[in-house]
Amino acid sequence: MPKTPNLFITMVTCILFACTGTAQQVPKTYVAVKAKGQLTIDGLANEVAWKNAKWTSDFIDIEGTLTPKYRTRVKMVWDDTYLHFYAEMEEPHIWGTLKQRDTVIFYNNDFEIFIDPDGDTHNYMEFEINVLNTIWDLYLTKPYRNQGNVLNHWNMEGVKSAVHINGTLNNSKDRDKGWAVEISIPWNVLGEASKGAVPPKDQFWRINFSRVNWQFDLENDRYGRKKKENGQYEPEYNWVWSPQEVINMHEPERWGYIYFAEQNLQQDKVVIPDDDYIKWYMYEIYRKMIQENEMENFTYPPKEIKGKSIVVEIKKELKGYLVYTKSPFSGKQLVIDTDGKFIEQR
């Protein structure tokens, strides 16, 4: 069993100290096209569907400024049954030790997927995989900042995955080129976190990717995470597709936008909805409120978004506070409720 209680406490502590009030950057976007033909999940991505799919931009450090030591990039396609992922990672030292499902996979170098179908920051999924094709899949009812439930024993039933190694595994005497993962997640599993139709044709989902990479030590020619002189582990590198701007993957409002198209579509033809620009501003305020632990007298200036002056209001409720405004673009009432969930109302 994974050592989840201490792990989750550590995550919550990191989150409380990582909240910032800085303006959010525009997240990355990607067009996932419907696959033509069958895919064989073998980690090789030799099929025509993969050859026609475009790469994401290269991953960047989680805070969005530093260029990682090794390249990481992803492709996505979908069909009527699965959402497919292919990730390619440069790595001169390929190693892994964890073989039990649902152990804490990011204690090895790993690749991670985060999926929030409805974009409301609640009820989202996390999938982690290491070079041994060992999986950790989780369902989170809320981000850690909102003290939600983490369903560690929940599984993505029917998921298929494979790893391809371009080099040798756990051999410290040579240098490798990298490893790749191919993953297929059934829509009927992903639909458990979505109120909409699956596949979500011509719609956006919020998704992000992370790669955890550790410095290593060798003991009797065996790899392990590098330790400091005081015996504590050196911090890991966190490389992501769409920058989080903080060292915390569990701020879903910062994740990227995946658009599901049935035919090839130019990237510049896909436009993030105007209301989402307001949503990012609202979460900027919300995170600042959490950071300062100041609700009663909290104020924030209006902000011009796409030529409109947006005034966000804060309302005291019986159980907490609402952050809300009316969109000048859609006419909808946009709300972050007392539990941190994003809601759109007509």
GROMACS .gro file of C-alpha atoms in nm, residues 9-301:
model
  293
    9ILE     CA    1  -0.039   1.606   0.428
   10THR     CA    2   0.283   1.710   0.256
   11MET     CA    3   0.092   1.803  -0.059
   12VAL     CA    4  -0.156   2.017   0.133
   13THR     CA    5   0.126   2.196   0.311
   14CYS     CA    6   0.299   2.269  -0.018
   15ILE     CA    7  -0.023   2.401  -0.165
   16LEU     CA    8  -0.086   2.643   0.120
   17PHE     CA    9   0.257   2.795   0.073
   18ALA     CA   10   0.241   2.789  -0.307
   19CYS     CA   11  -0.075   2.994  -0.360
   20THR     CA   12  -0.010   3.323  -0.535
   21GLY     CA   13  -0.210   3.621  -0.644
   22THR     CA   14  -0.023   3.675  -0.969
   23ALA     CA   15  -0.209   3.694  -1.299
   24GLN     CA   16  -0.244   3.361  -1.473
   25GLN     CA   17  -0.088   3.302  -1.811
   26VAL     CA   18  -0.304   3.173  -2.096
   27PRO     CA   19  -0.287   2.790  -2.082
   28LYS     CA   20  -0.171   2.585  -2.380
   29THR     CA   21  -0.418   2.440  -2.631
   30TYR     CA   22  -0.408   2.124  -2.841
   31VAL     CA   23  -0.638   1.974  -3.106
   32ALA     CA   24  -0.693   1.600  -3.060
   33VAL     CA   25  -0.819   1.452  -3.388
   34LYS     CA   26  -1.026   1.136  -3.429
   35ALA     CA   27  -0.801   0.841  -3.514
   36LYS     CA   28  -0.828   0.667  -3.847
   37GLY     CA   29  -0.773   0.294  -3.816
   38GLN     CA   30  -0.694   0.070  -3.521
   39LEU     CA   31  -0.417   0.127  -3.271
   40THR     CA   32  -0.198  -0.145  -3.122
   41ILE     CA   33  -0.092  -0.037  -2.774
   42ASP     CA   34   0.273  -0.137  -2.776
   43GLY     CA   35   0.455   0.187  -2.695
   44LEU     CA   36   0.577   0.229  -3.053
   45ALA     CA   37   0.315   0.459  -3.216
   46ASN     CA   38   0.383   0.325  -3.565
   47GLU     CA   39   0.023   0.355  -3.685
   48VAL     CA   40  -0.096   0.611  -3.940
   49ALA     CA   41  -0.313   0.780  -3.677
   50TRP     CA   42  -0.006   0.860  -3.468
   51LYS     CA   43   0.202   0.965  -3.766
   52ASN     CA   44  -0.068   1.217  -3.863
   53ALA     CA   45  -0.111   1.351  -3.509
   54LYS     CA   46   0.080   1.662  -3.412
   55TRP     CA   47   0.312   1.694  -3.116
   56THR     CA   48   0.239   1.924  -2.829
   57SER     CA   49   0.495   2.193  -2.760
   58ASP     CA   50   0.792   2.069  -2.562
   59PHE     CA   51   0.744   2.050  -2.187
   60ILE     CA   52   0.874   2.330  -1.968
   61ASP     CA   53   0.954   2.352  -1.598
   62ILE     CA   54   0.635   2.356  -1.389
   63GLU     CA   55   0.672   2.725  -1.298
   64GLY     CA   56   0.698   2.814  -1.666
   65THR     CA   57   1.043   2.970  -1.697
   66LEU     CA   58   1.322   2.709  -1.708
   67THR     CA   59   1.392   2.473  -1.999
   68PRO     CA   60   1.419   2.109  -1.884
   69LYS     CA   61   1.738   1.908  -1.932
   70TYR     CA   62   1.558   1.645  -2.140
   71ARG     CA   63   1.287   1.680  -2.402
   72THR     CA   64   0.929   1.563  -2.339
   73ARG     CA   65   0.634   1.588  -2.578
   74VAL     CA   66   0.294   1.426  -2.628
   75LYS     CA   67   0.043   1.332  -2.897
   76MET     CA   68  -0.330   1.262  -2.853
   77VAL     CA   69  -0.595   1.101  -3.069
   78TRP     CA   70  -0.934   0.952  -2.992
   79ASP     CA   71  -1.190   0.711  -3.124
   80ASP     CA   72  -1.538   0.605  -3.015
   81THR     CA   73  -1.404   0.383  -2.735
   82TYR     CA   74  -1.080   0.536  -2.607
   83LEU     CA   75  -0.884   0.853  -2.554
   84HIS     CA   76  -0.526   0.772  -2.657
   85PHE     CA   77  -0.200   0.929  -2.539
   86TYR     CA   78   0.155   0.886  -2.661
   87ALA     CA   79   0.444   1.049  -2.473
   88GLU     CA   80   0.809   1.051  -2.573
   89MET     CA   81   1.079   1.132  -2.317
   90GLU     CA   82   1.450   1.179  -2.364
   91GLU     CA   83   1.644   1.011  -2.083
   92PRO     CA   84   2.010   0.901  -2.071
   93HIS     CA   85   1.957   0.685  -1.760
   94ILE     CA   86   1.643   0.470  -1.772
   95TRP     CA   87   1.562   0.317  -1.436
   96GLY     CA   88   1.266   0.210  -1.229
   97THR     CA   89   1.196   0.007  -0.916
   98LEU     CA   90   0.824   0.025  -0.834
   99LYS     CA   91   0.616  -0.270  -0.952
  100GLN     CA   92   0.297  -0.260  -0.740
  101ARG     CA   93  -0.009  -0.083  -0.877
  102ASP     CA   94  -0.126   0.221  -0.681
  103THR     CA   95   0.203   0.270  -0.503
  104VAL     CA   96   0.345   0.625  -0.512
  105ILE     CA   97   0.477   0.610  -0.866
  106PHE     CA   98   0.637   0.955  -0.868
  107TYR     CA   99   0.904   0.819  -0.632
  108ASN     CA  100   1.039   0.689  -0.964
  109ASN     CA  101   1.078   0.892  -1.279
  110ASP     CA  102   0.729   0.894  -1.426
  111PHE     CA  103   0.477   1.038  -1.673
  112GLU     CA  104   0.146   1.178  -1.543
  113ILE     CA  105  -0.192   1.277  -1.691
  114PHE     CA  106  -0.448   1.501  -1.518
  115ILE     CA  107  -0.803   1.520  -1.658
  116ASP     CA  108  -1.090   1.751  -1.553
  117PRO     CA  109  -1.365   1.697  -1.813
  118ASP     CA  110  -1.603   1.970  -1.691
  119GLY     CA  111  -1.339   2.228  -1.610
  120ASP     CA  112  -1.496   2.302  -1.270
  121THR     CA  113  -1.177   2.199  -1.077
  122HIS     CA  114  -1.369   1.922  -0.894
  123ASN     CA  115  -1.406   1.551  -0.976
  124TYR     CA  116  -1.091   1.496  -1.175
  125MET     CA  117  -0.857   1.208  -1.250
  126GLU     CA  118  -0.485   1.151  -1.219
  127PHE     CA  119  -0.288   0.878  -1.395
  128GLU     CA  120   0.080   0.802  -1.333
  129ILE     CA  121   0.306   0.547  -1.501
  130ASN     CA  122   0.673   0.455  -1.470
  131VAL     CA  123   0.912   0.280  -1.706
  132LEU     CA  124   0.807  -0.060  -1.566
  133ASN     CA  125   0.451   0.008  -1.686
  134THR     CA  126   0.336   0.031  -1.323
  135ILE     CA  127   0.023   0.244  -1.283
  136TRP     CA  128  -0.116   0.468  -1.011
  137ASP     CA  129  -0.466   0.597  -1.092
  138LEU     CA  130  -0.664   0.827  -0.864
  139TYR     CA  131  -0.999   1.002  -0.853
  140LEU     CA  132  -1.006   1.333  -0.664
  141THR     CA  133  -1.334   1.490  -0.561
  142LYS     CA  134  -1.169   1.828  -0.499
  143PRO     CA  135  -0.819   1.978  -0.510
  144TYR     CA  136  -0.614   1.936  -0.194
  145ARG     CA  137  -0.669   2.303  -0.106
  146ASN     CA  138  -1.039   2.220  -0.061
  147GLN     CA  139  -0.980   1.907   0.151
  148GLY     CA  140  -1.151   1.670  -0.088
  149ASN     CA  141  -1.151   1.291  -0.092
  150VAL     CA  142  -0.873   1.109  -0.275
  151LEU     CA  143  -1.007   0.776  -0.404
  152ASN     CA  144  -0.684   0.580  -0.416
  153HIS     CA  145  -0.853   0.242  -0.470
  154TRP     CA  146  -1.053   0.367  -0.767
  155ASN     CA  147  -0.922   0.217  -1.091
  156MET     CA  148  -0.949   0.309  -1.456
  157GLU     CA  149  -1.106  -0.021  -1.555
  158GLY     CA  150  -1.008  -0.127  -1.905
  159VAL     CA  151  -0.711   0.108  -1.937
  160LYS     CA  152  -0.438  -0.016  -2.171
  161SER     CA  153  -0.075   0.092  -2.151
  162ALA     CA  154   0.266  -0.005  -2.286
  163VAL     CA  155   0.621   0.122  -2.250
  164HIS     CA  156   0.896   0.119  -2.512
  165ILE     CA  157   1.258   0.163  -2.401
  166ASN     CA  158   1.517   0.304  -2.636
  167GLY     CA  159   1.812   0.177  -2.438
  168THR     CA  160   1.853  -0.064  -2.149
  169LEU     CA  161   1.661  -0.074  -1.822
  170ASN     CA  162   1.846  -0.034  -1.490
  171ASN     CA  163   2.188  -0.061  -1.653
  172SER     CA  164   2.418   0.206  -1.511
  173LYS     CA  165   2.707   0.113  -1.742
  174ASP     CA  166   2.563   0.268  -2.058
  175ARG     CA  167   2.373   0.573  -2.176
  176ASP     CA  168   2.020   0.545  -2.309
  177LYS     CA  169   1.820   0.759  -2.549
  178GLY     CA  170   1.477   0.762  -2.386
  179TRP     CA  171   1.147   0.591  -2.324
  180ALA     CA  172   0.793   0.625  -2.452
  181VAL     CA  173   0.449   0.539  -2.316
  182GLU     CA  174   0.127   0.466  -2.502
  183ILE     CA  175  -0.195   0.483  -2.301
  184SER     CA  176  -0.561   0.426  -2.391
  185ILE     CA  177  -0.828   0.524  -2.138
  186PRO     CA  178  -1.189   0.414  -2.208
  187TRP     CA  179  -1.448   0.688  -2.247
  188ASN     CA  180  -1.684   0.504  -2.012
  189VAL     CA  181  -1.427   0.557  -1.736
  190LEU     CA  182  -1.364   0.920  -1.824
  191GLY     CA  183  -1.738   0.976  -1.833
  192GLU     CA  184  -1.752   0.912  -1.458
  193ALA     CA  185  -1.609   1.262  -1.409
  194SER     CA  186  -1.810   1.432  -1.683
  195LYS     CA  187  -2.167   1.561  -1.696
  196GLY     CA  188  -2.143   1.591  -2.075
  197ALA     CA  189  -2.132   1.346  -2.361
  198VAL     CA  190  -1.834   1.125  -2.433
  199PRO     CA  191  -1.655   1.142  -2.664
  200PRO     CA  192  -1.680   1.522  -2.624
  201LYS     CA  193  -1.689   1.605  -2.996
  202ASP     CA  194  -1.617   1.970  -3.078
  203GLN     CA  195  -1.567   2.051  -2.709
  204PHE     CA  196  -1.283   2.142  -2.475
  205TRP     CA  197  -1.164   1.939  -2.179
  206ARG     CA  198  -0.905   2.056  -1.928
  207ILE     CA  199  -0.599   1.830  -1.930
  208ASN     CA  200  -0.238   1.865  -1.830
  209PHE     CA  201   0.070   1.645  -1.829
  210SER     CA  202   0.361   1.621  -1.591
  211ARG     CA  203   0.692   1.442  -1.599
  212VAL     CA  204   0.875   1.380  -1.271
  213ASN     CA  205   1.250   1.336  -1.306
  214TRP     CA  206   1.491   1.266  -1.018
  215GLN     CA  207   1.862   1.309  -0.972
  216PHE     CA  208   2.003   0.969  -0.886
  217ASP     CA  209   2.272   0.792  -0.687
  218LEU     CA  210   2.422   0.451  -0.757
  219GLU     CA  211   2.469   0.192  -0.486
  220ASN     CA  212   2.621  -0.136  -0.605
  221ASP     CA  213   2.538  -0.019  -0.959
  222ARG     CA  214   2.169   0.016  -0.866
  223TYR     CA  215   1.981   0.339  -0.924
  224GLY     CA  216   1.804   0.530  -0.647
  225ARG     CA  217   1.691   0.883  -0.571
  226LYS     CA  218   1.981   1.109  -0.479
  227LYS     CA  219   2.012   1.217  -0.117
  228LYS     CA  220   2.159   1.525   0.045
  229GLU     CA  221   2.427   1.507   0.312
  230ASN     CA  222   2.155   1.519   0.580
  231GLY     CA  223   1.992   1.208   0.434
  232GLN     CA  224   1.690   1.383   0.279
  233TYR     CA  225   1.615   1.333  -0.089
  234GLU     CA  226   1.710   1.599  -0.339
  235PRO     CA  227   1.394   1.763  -0.482
  236GLU     CA  228   1.256   1.623  -0.805
  237TYR     CA  229   1.225   1.809  -1.132
  238ASN     CA  230   0.867   1.872  -1.245
  239TRP     CA  231   0.828   1.926  -1.618
  240VAL     CA  232   0.485   2.000  -1.765
  241TRP     CA  233   0.308   2.078  -2.089
  242SER     CA  234   0.103   2.382  -1.981
  243PRO     CA  235   0.284   2.580  -1.707
  244GLN     CA  236   0.130   2.571  -1.361
  245GLU     CA  237   0.330   2.879  -1.248
  246VAL     CA  238   0.355   2.719  -0.903
  247ILE     CA  239   0.501   2.386  -0.791
  248ASN     CA  240   0.159   2.226  -0.764
  249MET     CA  241  -0.023   2.023  -1.027
  250HIS     CA  242  -0.345   2.036  -0.827
  251GLU     CA  243  -0.466   2.376  -0.943
  252PRO     CA  244  -0.685   2.250  -1.229
  253GLU     CA  245  -0.782   2.602  -1.341
  254ARG     CA  246  -0.429   2.629  -1.483
  255TRP     CA  247  -0.438   2.312  -1.695
  256GLY     CA  248  -0.432   2.312  -2.073
  257TYR     CA  249  -0.726   2.299  -2.316
  258ILE     CA  250  -0.777   1.992  -2.535
  259TYR     CA  251  -1.024   2.033  -2.822
  260PHE     CA  252  -1.172   1.714  -2.969
  261ALA     CA  253  -1.212   1.742  -3.345
  262GLU     CA  254  -1.342   1.478  -3.584
  263GLN     CA  255  -1.129   1.613  -3.868
  264ASN     CA  256  -0.796   1.793  -3.896
  265LEU     CA  257  -0.824   2.145  -3.765
  266GLN     CA  258  -0.564   2.419  -3.756
  267GLN     CA  259  -0.453   2.513  -3.408
  268ASP     CA  260  -0.528   2.882  -3.465
  269LYS     CA  261  -0.891   2.796  -3.547
  270VAL     CA  262  -0.950   2.680  -3.191
  271VAL     CA  263  -1.034   2.964  -2.952
  272ILE     CA  264  -1.062   2.941  -2.575
  273PRO     CA  265  -1.404   3.079  -2.465
  274ASP     CA  266  -1.403   3.440  -2.349
  275ASP     CA  267  -1.564   3.345  -2.018
  276ASP     CA  268  -1.262   3.137  -1.928
  277TYR     CA  269  -1.047   3.449  -1.919
  278ILE     CA  270  -1.280   3.577  -1.648
  279LYS     CA  271  -1.264   3.240  -1.475
  280TRP     CA  272  -0.883   3.260  -1.449
  281TYR     CA  273  -0.912   3.606  -1.295
  282MET     CA  274  -1.168   3.479  -1.044
  283TYR     CA  275  -0.937   3.198  -0.939
  284GLU     CA  276  -0.653   3.447  -0.911
  285ILE     CA  277  -0.867   3.627  -0.652
  286TYR     CA  278  -0.973   3.299  -0.489
  287ARG     CA  279  -0.614   3.181  -0.444
  288LYS     CA  280  -0.520   3.517  -0.298
  289MET     CA  281  -0.805   3.489  -0.048
  290ILE     CA  282  -0.679   3.149   0.061
  291GLN     CA  283  -0.323   3.271   0.087
  292GLU     CA  284  -0.411   3.571   0.301
  293ASN     CA  285  -0.685   3.390   0.494
  294GLU     CA  286  -0.877   3.715   0.471
  295MET     CA  287  -1.235   3.696   0.353
  296GLU     CA  288  -1.434   3.959   0.541
  297ASN     CA  289  -1.251   4.269   0.417
  298PHE     CA  290  -1.092   4.129   0.104
  299THR     CA  291  -1.095   4.361  -0.198
  300TYR     CA  292  -0.962   4.329  -0.551
  301PRO     CA  293  -0.954   4.590  -0.829
   0.00000   0.00000   0.00000
